[in-house]
């Protein structure tokens, strides 16, 4: 759900430097479908002496902000764990506050100026909605009906949901169809079961990345089946304090792990598969036709690993060269052009190293373009910051 959905910002709602950072990360492979376990609202509020309801309010605002990031990164589908069936066991006043907040934010989604409407996002609310109060359910139906024709992206809100309940309901539905003669028992299969899930939608790609905030390292009954082939990351950051920088760092780790995951998924399953080193906080699972098996984010062929390492080296050369070039620009602007020689030499050396790395990859097209974007973006951003800092200092020391 979205907080503060009605605004006068442009479609993205991001500052230029945020767009620039997203552009740099977009040089690598990005997930098509990201799932969020938005954990930590209560802990965030209590640690700051705020009411729990205020923490949830901040959590909904963070979801809106996260959707803006995903829109800029061209992520096609987002699924969020908004309310678990288990959450009904919480104190009545907290559940009531959550329902009121849900009603308010669902209504805001229908605002013409909301990100949902501006970005043409189709909203789906899934779960055991019969448990939800009638007024909240009416708002859910309204936003789903109003956004049914949107085709740019899909937001799936899991509300009154648990994965085990979803799987049990799907099995019961298949059993009913078999008992009535509508479905041949021989036709029951994993794809048939998936099609019966409440989260299933033909327009929604499989989950590529699942992120849980707050430091808890468990899935809490969320998308247990659907996340089988996904990279799963756990971050200690509380959900309301998740920043764009933190999210982009997670995407960078996703890009580092993606080639190894693809290699693992293309390898036939074995009864026991050894695990190798993987990035801290990253967990991978893979579902093969015969059943589940553990997969390592550190496995993969040497070719794909070398290509990933080379791409990171190119981006590193680009970043260092960009900072050096920015320093030269700042020194020149400050009237110290005689000191700019060193930074210019460093920038030239980095550019030469970048060109050499590009030639060594044998992929001068896509990889070279990605590194060039990194180089140019780093140079532009650092130069702007350096010049702004020089002007600020000059304004202070002028008599």
Tab-separated table of C-alpha atoms in Angstrom, residues 4-396:
chain	number	residue	atom	x	y	z
A	4	UNK	CA	1.277	10.015	0.733
A	5	UNK	CA	0.304	8.769	-2.675
A	6	UNK	CA	-1.055	12.022	-4.026
A	7	UNK	CA	1.728	14.452	-4.882
A	8	UNK	CA	2.824	16.944	-7.505
A	9	UNK	CA	6.180	15.295	-8.268
A	10	UNK	CA	7.053	14.032	-11.726
A	11	UNK	CA	6.383	10.429	-12.682
A	12	UNK	CA	9.480	9.060	-11.003
A	13	UNK	CA	9.546	11.341	-7.965
A	14	UNK	CA	13.339	10.869	-7.750
A	15	UNK	CA	16.118	13.439	-7.627
A	16	UNK	CA	18.639	13.607	-10.464
A	17	UNK	CA	21.369	11.877	-8.481
A	18	UNK	CA	19.004	9.036	-7.561
A	19	UNK	CA	18.137	8.561	-11.214
A	20	UNK	CA	21.840	8.601	-12.031
A	21	UNK	CA	22.567	5.914	-9.434
A	22	UNK	CA	19.742	3.767	-10.811
A	23	UNK	CA	21.148	4.249	-14.297
A	24	UNK	CA	24.544	2.962	-13.231
A	25	UNK	CA	23.085	-0.142	-11.567
A	26	UNK	CA	20.911	-0.735	-14.632
A	27	UNK	CA	24.109	-1.473	-16.533
A	28	UNK	CA	23.952	-4.988	-15.102
A	29	UNK	CA	21.178	-7.604	-15.021
A	30	UNK	CA	18.199	-6.591	-12.897
A	31	UNK	CA	15.430	-8.718	-11.385
A	32	UNK	CA	12.107	-8.653	-13.184
A	33	UNK	CA	10.187	-9.523	-10.023
A	34	UNK	CA	11.157	-8.400	-6.510
A	35	UNK	CA	9.372	-9.595	-3.365
A	36	UNK	CA	9.612	-7.738	-0.045
A	37	UNK	CA	9.067	-8.928	3.514
A	38	UNK	CA	8.572	-5.482	5.033
A	39	UNK	CA	9.722	-6.282	8.560
A	40	UNK	CA	10.808	-3.943	11.327
A	41	UNK	CA	8.069	-1.285	11.510
A	42	UNK	CA	7.268	-1.971	15.175
A	43	UNK	CA	10.894	-2.240	16.258
A	44	UNK	CA	11.732	0.974	14.400
A	45	UNK	CA	8.910	2.828	16.165
A	46	UNK	CA	9.623	1.463	19.636
A	47	UNK	CA	13.340	2.215	19.376
A	48	UNK	CA	12.424	5.875	18.771
A	49	UNK	CA	9.662	6.173	21.342
A	50	UNK	CA	6.920	6.376	18.718
A	51	UNK	CA	3.534	4.668	18.653
A	52	UNK	CA	3.458	1.340	16.816
A	53	UNK	CA	0.811	2.711	14.435
A	54	UNK	CA	3.207	5.480	13.436
A	55	UNK	CA	5.834	2.872	12.593
A	56	UNK	CA	3.366	1.139	10.276
A	57	UNK	CA	2.534	4.499	8.691
A	58	UNK	CA	6.226	5.049	7.950
A	59	UNK	CA	6.398	1.526	6.563
A	60	UNK	CA	3.655	2.242	4.048
A	61	UNK	CA	5.433	5.433	2.988
A	62	UNK	CA	8.604	3.434	2.471
A	63	UNK	CA	6.718	1.057	0.173
A	64	UNK	CA	5.663	3.985	-1.991
A	65	UNK	CA	9.273	5.170	-2.139
A	66	UNK	CA	10.466	1.659	-2.987
A	67	UNK	CA	7.949	1.450	-5.817
A	68	UNK	CA	9.436	4.636	-7.252
A	69	UNK	CA	12.884	3.042	-7.196
A	70	UNK	CA	11.574	-0.103	-8.875
A	71	UNK	CA	9.788	1.941	-11.533
A	72	UNK	CA	13.014	3.788	-12.339
A	73	UNK	CA	14.859	0.453	-12.527
A	74	UNK	CA	12.153	-1.000	-14.791
A	75	UNK	CA	11.274	-3.815	-12.379
A	76	UNK	CA	8.090	-5.263	-13.855
A	77	UNK	CA	6.570	-6.869	-10.755
A	78	UNK	CA	6.682	-6.212	-7.008
A	79	UNK	CA	5.115	-8.439	-4.355
A	80	UNK	CA	4.935	-7.313	-0.733
A	81	UNK	CA	3.963	-9.082	2.476
A	82	UNK	CA	1.591	-6.521	3.942
A	83	UNK	CA	-0.386	-8.557	6.478
A	84	UNK	CA	-0.066	-12.183	7.560
A	85	UNK	CA	-2.941	-14.328	8.778
A	86	UNK	CA	-0.863	-14.676	11.947
A	87	UNK	CA	-1.056	-10.896	12.435
A	88	UNK	CA	-4.722	-11.244	13.423
A	89	UNK	CA	-3.392	-12.626	16.721
A	90	UNK	CA	-1.881	-9.270	17.643
A	91	UNK	CA	-3.559	-6.818	20.009
A	92	UNK	CA	-6.987	-5.649	18.829
A	93	UNK	CA	-5.982	-1.989	18.827
A	94	UNK	CA	-2.948	-2.695	16.615
A	95	UNK	CA	-4.982	-4.810	14.174
A	96	UNK	CA	-7.650	-2.107	14.068
A	97	UNK	CA	-5.056	0.579	13.373
A	98	UNK	CA	-3.582	-1.539	10.564
A	99	UNK	CA	-7.010	-2.022	8.985
A	100	UNK	CA	-7.741	1.706	9.129
A	101	UNK	CA	-4.360	2.449	7.616
A	102	UNK	CA	-4.958	-0.117	4.869
A	103	UNK	CA	-8.313	1.477	4.042
A	104	UNK	CA	-6.730	4.918	3.834
A	105	UNK	CA	-3.820	3.847	1.625
A	106	UNK	CA	-5.923	1.696	-0.682
A	107	UNK	CA	-8.154	4.715	-1.252
A	108	UNK	CA	-5.126	6.901	-1.961
A	109	UNK	CA	-4.009	4.473	-4.667
A	110	UNK	CA	-7.059	5.480	-6.680
A	111	UNK	CA	-5.989	9.137	-6.592
A	112	UNK	CA	-5.181	10.383	-10.091
A	113	UNK	CA	-1.823	11.736	-8.882
A	114	UNK	CA	-0.680	8.540	-7.119
A	115	UNK	CA	2.307	6.581	-8.391
A	116	UNK	CA	-0.065	3.700	-9.128
A	117	UNK	CA	-2.001	5.809	-11.613
A	118	UNK	CA	0.955	7.737	-13.010
A	119	UNK	CA	3.031	4.637	-13.621
A	120	UNK	CA	0.040	2.549	-14.770
A	121	UNK	CA	0.632	-0.138	-12.156
A	122	UNK	CA	-1.941	-2.918	-11.892
A	123	UNK	CA	-2.720	-3.697	-8.255
A	124	UNK	CA	-3.602	-7.179	-7.025
A	125	UNK	CA	-4.575	-7.894	-3.423
A	126	UNK	CA	-4.387	-11.618	-2.659
A	127	UNK	CA	-4.900	-13.830	0.380
A	128	UNK	CA	-7.780	-15.101	2.456
A	129	UNK	CA	-9.754	-11.897	2.002
A	130	UNK	CA	-12.849	-13.379	3.653
A	131	UNK	CA	-11.110	-12.722	6.981
A	132	UNK	CA	-10.723	-9.010	6.193
A	133	UNK	CA	-13.352	-6.485	7.401
A	134	UNK	CA	-15.934	-5.679	4.762
A	135	UNK	CA	-15.012	-1.996	4.417
A	136	UNK	CA	-11.347	-2.849	3.837
A	137	UNK	CA	-12.296	-5.546	1.351
A	138	UNK	CA	-14.450	-3.044	-0.549
A	139	UNK	CA	-11.444	-0.728	-0.961
A	140	UNK	CA	-9.362	-3.683	-2.174
A	141	UNK	CA	-11.931	-4.535	-4.830
A	142	UNK	CA	-12.178	-0.892	-5.861
A	143	UNK	CA	-8.444	-0.400	-6.456
A	144	UNK	CA	-8.172	-3.723	-8.307
A	145	UNK	CA	-11.088	-2.794	-10.557
A	146	UNK	CA	-9.741	0.694	-11.234
A	147	UNK	CA	-6.250	-0.527	-12.154
A	148	UNK	CA	-7.293	-3.679	-14.035
A	149	UNK	CA	-6.362	-2.124	-17.393
A	150	UNK	CA	-2.878	-0.981	-16.357
A	151	UNK	CA	-0.056	-2.795	-18.103
A	152	UNK	CA	3.265	-1.183	-17.196
A	153	UNK	CA	3.904	-3.106	-13.963
A	154	UNK	CA	2.133	-5.256	-11.366
A	155	UNK	CA	2.004	-4.729	-7.595
A	156	UNK	CA	0.798	-7.792	-5.677
A	157	UNK	CA	-0.157	-7.103	-2.067
A	158	UNK	CA	-0.306	-10.227	0.089
A	159	UNK	CA	-2.901	-9.412	2.727
A	160	UNK	CA	-4.351	-11.932	5.183
A	161	UNK	CA	-1.898	-14.359	3.611
A	162	UNK	CA	0.425	-17.212	4.461
A	163	UNK	CA	2.096	-19.506	1.971
A	164	UNK	CA	0.971	-22.692	3.705
A	165	UNK	CA	-2.637	-21.495	3.622
A	166	UNK	CA	-2.238	-20.678	-0.076
A	167	UNK	CA	-0.811	-24.120	-0.881
A	168	UNK	CA	-3.484	-25.905	1.165
A	169	UNK	CA	-6.247	-23.928	-0.562
A	170	UNK	CA	-4.774	-24.741	-3.994
A	171	UNK	CA	-4.594	-28.461	-3.148
A	172	UNK	CA	-8.195	-28.384	-1.908
A	173	UNK	CA	-9.303	-26.642	-5.120
A	174	UNK	CA	-7.611	-29.297	-7.271
A	175	UNK	CA	-9.121	-32.062	-5.144
A	176	UNK	CA	-12.594	-30.569	-5.591
A	177	UNK	CA	-12.136	-30.400	-9.357
A	178	UNK	CA	-10.961	-34.006	-9.435
A	179	UNK	CA	-13.909	-35.156	-7.304
A	180	UNK	CA	-16.378	-33.387	-9.598
A	181	UNK	CA	-14.835	-34.901	-12.717
A	182	UNK	CA	-13.726	-31.514	-14.030
A	183	UNK	CA	-10.039	-32.473	-13.726
A	184	UNK	CA	-8.409	-35.809	-14.435
A	185	UNK	CA	-6.303	-36.833	-11.388
A	186	UNK	CA	-3.539	-37.799	-13.818
A	187	UNK	CA	-3.389	-34.149	-14.900
A	188	UNK	CA	-2.481	-32.923	-11.428
A	189	UNK	CA	1.059	-31.555	-11.594
A	190	UNK	CA	3.296	-28.822	-10.203
A	191	UNK	CA	2.224	-26.345	-12.930
A	192	UNK	CA	-1.436	-27.140	-12.238
A	193	UNK	CA	-0.886	-26.503	-8.540
A	194	UNK	CA	0.901	-23.227	-9.252
A	195	UNK	CA	-1.968	-22.102	-11.469
A	196	UNK	CA	-4.323	-22.581	-8.505
A	197	UNK	CA	-2.312	-20.284	-6.220
A	198	UNK	CA	-3.945	-16.982	-5.319
A	199	UNK	CA	-0.657	-15.221	-6.181
A	200	UNK	CA	-0.567	-16.726	-9.701
A	201	UNK	CA	-0.899	-14.372	-12.654
A	202	UNK	CA	0.212	-15.092	-16.200
A	203	UNK	CA	1.568	-11.552	-16.549
A	204	UNK	CA	3.773	-11.813	-13.446
A	205	UNK	CA	7.231	-13.377	-13.976
A	206	UNK	CA	8.753	-15.733	-11.369
A	207	UNK	CA	10.288	-14.146	-8.284
A	208	UNK	CA	13.948	-13.280	-8.964
A	209	UNK	CA	14.850	-11.516	-5.721
A	210	UNK	CA	13.319	-11.792	-2.259
A	211	UNK	CA	14.405	-9.232	0.319
A	212	UNK	CA	13.663	-9.244	4.035
A	213	UNK	CA	14.555	-6.328	6.274
A	214	UNK	CA	15.087	-6.194	10.084
A	215	UNK	CA	17.839	-8.837	10.266
A	216	UNK	CA	15.496	-11.796	10.732
A	217	UNK	CA	16.660	-14.721	8.581
A	218	UNK	CA	13.444	-16.566	7.844
A	219	UNK	CA	10.668	-16.380	5.263
A	220	UNK	CA	7.796	-16.267	7.779
A	221	UNK	CA	5.503	-18.344	5.550
A	222	UNK	CA	5.840	-16.004	2.559
A	223	UNK	CA	6.070	-17.293	-1.039
A	224	UNK	CA	7.634	-20.584	0.056
A	225	UNK	CA	6.928	-22.214	-3.299
A	226	UNK	CA	7.368	-19.189	-5.556
A	227	UNK	CA	10.772	-18.203	-4.165
A	228	UNK	CA	12.333	-21.590	-4.952
A	229	UNK	CA	14.495	-20.193	-7.775
A	230	UNK	CA	14.998	-16.756	-6.228
A	231	UNK	CA	17.999	-15.142	-4.624
A	232	UNK	CA	17.104	-14.308	-1.033
A	233	UNK	CA	18.783	-11.471	0.865
A	234	UNK	CA	18.443	-10.560	4.529
A	235	UNK	CA	19.468	-7.079	5.633
A	236	UNK	CA	19.667	-5.786	9.238
A	237	UNK	CA	18.101	-2.484	8.180
A	238	UNK	CA	14.566	-1.906	9.496
A	239	UNK	CA	12.007	-1.488	6.735
A	240	UNK	CA	11.219	2.235	7.318
A	241	UNK	CA	14.934	3.109	7.153
A	242	UNK	CA	15.718	1.193	3.947
A	243	UNK	CA	17.516	3.647	1.640
A	244	UNK	CA	18.013	3.730	-2.096
A	245	UNK	CA	21.741	3.220	-1.508
A	246	UNK	CA	21.074	0.060	0.541
A	247	UNK	CA	18.679	-1.240	-2.104
A	248	UNK	CA	21.145	-0.589	-4.924
A	249	UNK	CA	23.888	-2.366	-2.968
A	250	UNK	CA	21.606	-5.397	-2.673
A	251	UNK	CA	20.959	-5.237	-6.420
A	252	UNK	CA	24.717	-5.125	-7.001
A	253	UNK	CA	25.120	-8.285	-4.922
A	254	UNK	CA	22.272	-9.797	-6.925
A	255	UNK	CA	24.173	-9.032	-10.133
A	256	UNK	CA	27.295	-10.693	-8.726
A	257	UNK	CA	25.358	-13.830	-7.777
A	258	UNK	CA	23.074	-14.079	-10.813
A	259	UNK	CA	25.506	-15.817	-13.222
A	260	UNK	CA	26.314	-18.469	-10.627
A	261	UNK	CA	22.630	-19.032	-9.868
A	262	UNK	CA	21.849	-19.404	-13.582
A	263	UNK	CA	24.657	-21.948	-13.914
A	264	UNK	CA	23.298	-23.921	-10.942
A	265	UNK	CA	19.731	-23.909	-12.275
A	266	UNK	CA	20.953	-25.267	-15.616
A	267	UNK	CA	22.811	-28.159	-13.898
A	268	UNK	CA	20.883	-31.438	-13.341
A	269	UNK	CA	19.915	-31.966	-9.720
A	270	UNK	CA	21.813	-34.497	-7.619
A	271	UNK	CA	20.673	-36.087	-4.327
A	272	UNK	CA	23.371	-34.249	-2.418
A	273	UNK	CA	24.918	-31.097	-3.846
A	274	UNK	CA	27.879	-29.438	-2.197
A	275	UNK	CA	27.627	-25.787	-1.347
A	276	UNK	CA	30.369	-23.253	-1.902
A	277	UNK	CA	31.132	-19.768	-0.667
A	278	UNK	CA	28.565	-17.121	-1.401
A	279	UNK	CA	28.101	-13.428	-0.574
A	280	UNK	CA	27.299	-12.860	3.086
A	281	UNK	CA	23.556	-12.566	3.627
A	282	UNK	CA	22.668	-14.140	0.276
A	283	UNK	CA	20.782	-17.398	0.153
A	284	UNK	CA	19.756	-19.311	-2.944
A	285	UNK	CA	17.327	-22.153	-3.410
A	286	UNK	CA	16.466	-23.974	-6.602
A	287	UNK	CA	13.416	-26.110	-7.390
A	288	UNK	CA	14.105	-28.939	-9.852
A	289	UNK	CA	11.354	-31.030	-11.429
A	290	UNK	CA	11.984	-33.862	-8.999
A	291	UNK	CA	11.940	-31.712	-5.848
A	292	UNK	CA	13.841	-29.073	-3.927
A	293	UNK	CA	17.586	-28.895	-3.708
A	294	UNK	CA	20.080	-26.467	-2.223
A	295	UNK	CA	22.026	-24.296	-4.624
A	296	UNK	CA	25.154	-22.253	-4.138
A	297	UNK	CA	25.537	-18.633	-5.180
A	298	UNK	CA	29.265	-19.211	-5.420
A	299	UNK	CA	29.103	-22.054	-7.943
A	300	UNK	CA	29.341	-21.595	-11.700
A	301	UNK	CA	31.644	-22.009	-14.644
A	302	UNK	CA	34.889	-20.085	-14.897
A	303	UNK	CA	33.775	-18.247	-18.003
A	304	UNK	CA	30.740	-16.601	-16.412
A	305	UNK	CA	32.676	-15.804	-13.235
A	306	UNK	CA	35.517	-14.190	-15.197
A	307	UNK	CA	33.052	-12.079	-17.157
A	308	UNK	CA	31.423	-10.835	-13.956
A	309	UNK	CA	34.795	-10.025	-12.366
A	310	UNK	CA	35.918	-8.184	-15.490
A	311	UNK	CA	32.719	-6.145	-15.564
A	312	UNK	CA	33.226	-5.130	-11.937
A	313	UNK	CA	36.824	-4.136	-12.692
A	314	UNK	CA	35.612	-1.996	-15.570
A	315	UNK	CA	33.111	-0.253	-13.319
A	316	UNK	CA	35.804	0.232	-10.660
A	317	UNK	CA	38.165	1.811	-13.211
A	318	UNK	CA	35.289	4.003	-14.333
A	319	UNK	CA	34.477	5.137	-10.803
A	320	UNK	CA	38.109	5.933	-9.893
A	321	UNK	CA	38.662	7.696	-13.179
A	322	UNK	CA	35.471	9.663	-12.708
A	323	UNK	CA	36.539	10.886	-9.274
A	324	UNK	CA	39.995	11.814	-10.600
A	325	UNK	CA	38.467	13.728	-13.496
A	326	UNK	CA	36.100	15.487	-11.110
A	327	UNK	CA	39.040	16.523	-8.938
A	328	UNK	CA	40.771	18.008	-11.972
A	329	UNK	CA	37.629	19.952	-12.865
A	330	UNK	CA	37.260	21.218	-9.301
A	331	UNK	CA	40.900	22.324	-9.111
A	332	UNK	CA	40.585	24.152	-12.404
A	333	UNK	CA	37.404	25.862	-11.233
A	334	UNK	CA	39.226	26.935	-8.071
A	335	UNK	CA	41.999	28.509	-10.095
A	336	UNK	CA	44.500	25.780	-9.220
A	337	UNK	CA	44.931	24.340	-12.717
A	338	UNK	CA	48.619	23.643	-12.038
A	339	UNK	CA	47.559	21.006	-9.480
A	340	UNK	CA	45.204	19.250	-11.888
A	341	UNK	CA	47.964	17.335	-13.713
A	342	UNK	CA	48.024	14.424	-11.246
A	343	UNK	CA	44.264	13.803	-11.325
A	344	UNK	CA	44.255	14.062	-15.123
A	345	UNK	CA	47.011	11.452	-15.385
A	346	UNK	CA	45.087	9.186	-13.012
A	347	UNK	CA	41.912	9.608	-15.078
A	348	UNK	CA	43.829	8.815	-18.277
A	349	UNK	CA	45.365	5.702	-16.702
A	350	UNK	CA	41.963	4.491	-15.548
A	351	UNK	CA	40.534	5.122	-18.992
A	352	UNK	CA	43.353	3.083	-20.536
A	353	UNK	CA	42.763	0.269	-18.049
A	354	UNK	CA	39.056	0.400	-18.762
A	355	UNK	CA	39.678	0.114	-22.523
A	356	UNK	CA	42.050	-2.815	-21.956
A	357	UNK	CA	39.494	-4.602	-19.763
A	358	UNK	CA	36.820	-4.038	-22.397
A	359	UNK	CA	39.008	-5.532	-25.104
A	360	UNK	CA	39.904	-8.519	-22.912
A	361	UNK	CA	36.255	-9.409	-22.314
A	362	UNK	CA	35.624	-9.781	-26.022
A	363	UNK	CA	32.263	-8.059	-25.430
A	364	UNK	CA	32.968	-4.534	-26.531
A	365	UNK	CA	29.270	-3.878	-27.062
A	366	UNK	CA	27.134	-4.340	-23.952
A	367	UNK	CA	29.926	-4.596	-21.378
A	368	UNK	CA	31.793	-1.598	-22.776
A	369	UNK	CA	28.606	0.440	-22.773
A	370	UNK	CA	27.938	-0.471	-19.148
A	371	UNK	CA	31.438	0.561	-18.073
A	372	UNK	CA	31.210	3.788	-20.062
A	373	UNK	CA	27.968	4.638	-18.300
A	374	UNK	CA	29.700	4.036	-14.971
A	375	UNK	CA	32.684	6.183	-15.971
A	376	UNK	CA	30.544	9.058	-17.217
A	377	UNK	CA	28.117	8.883	-14.299
A	378	UNK	CA	30.923	8.852	-11.717
A	379	UNK	CA	32.673	11.771	-13.390
A	380	UNK	CA	29.505	13.836	-13.667
A	381	UNK	CA	28.324	13.186	-10.110
A	382	UNK	CA	31.711	13.736	-8.477
A	383	UNK	CA	32.396	16.852	-10.552
A	384	UNK	CA	29.059	18.371	-9.587
A	385	UNK	CA	29.679	17.689	-5.899
A	386	UNK	CA	33.230	19.016	-6.032
A	387	UNK	CA	32.270	22.245	-7.835
A	388	UNK	CA	29.349	22.812	-5.459
A	389	UNK	CA	31.633	22.316	-2.456
A	390	UNK	CA	34.200	24.750	-3.886
A	391	UNK	CA	31.541	27.407	-4.415
A	392	UNK	CA	30.218	26.942	-0.890
A	393	UNK	CA	33.695	27.303	0.626
A	394	UNK	CA	34.457	30.309	-1.560
A	395	UNK	CA	31.239	32.004	-0.469
A	396	UNK	CA	32.128	31.507	3.201
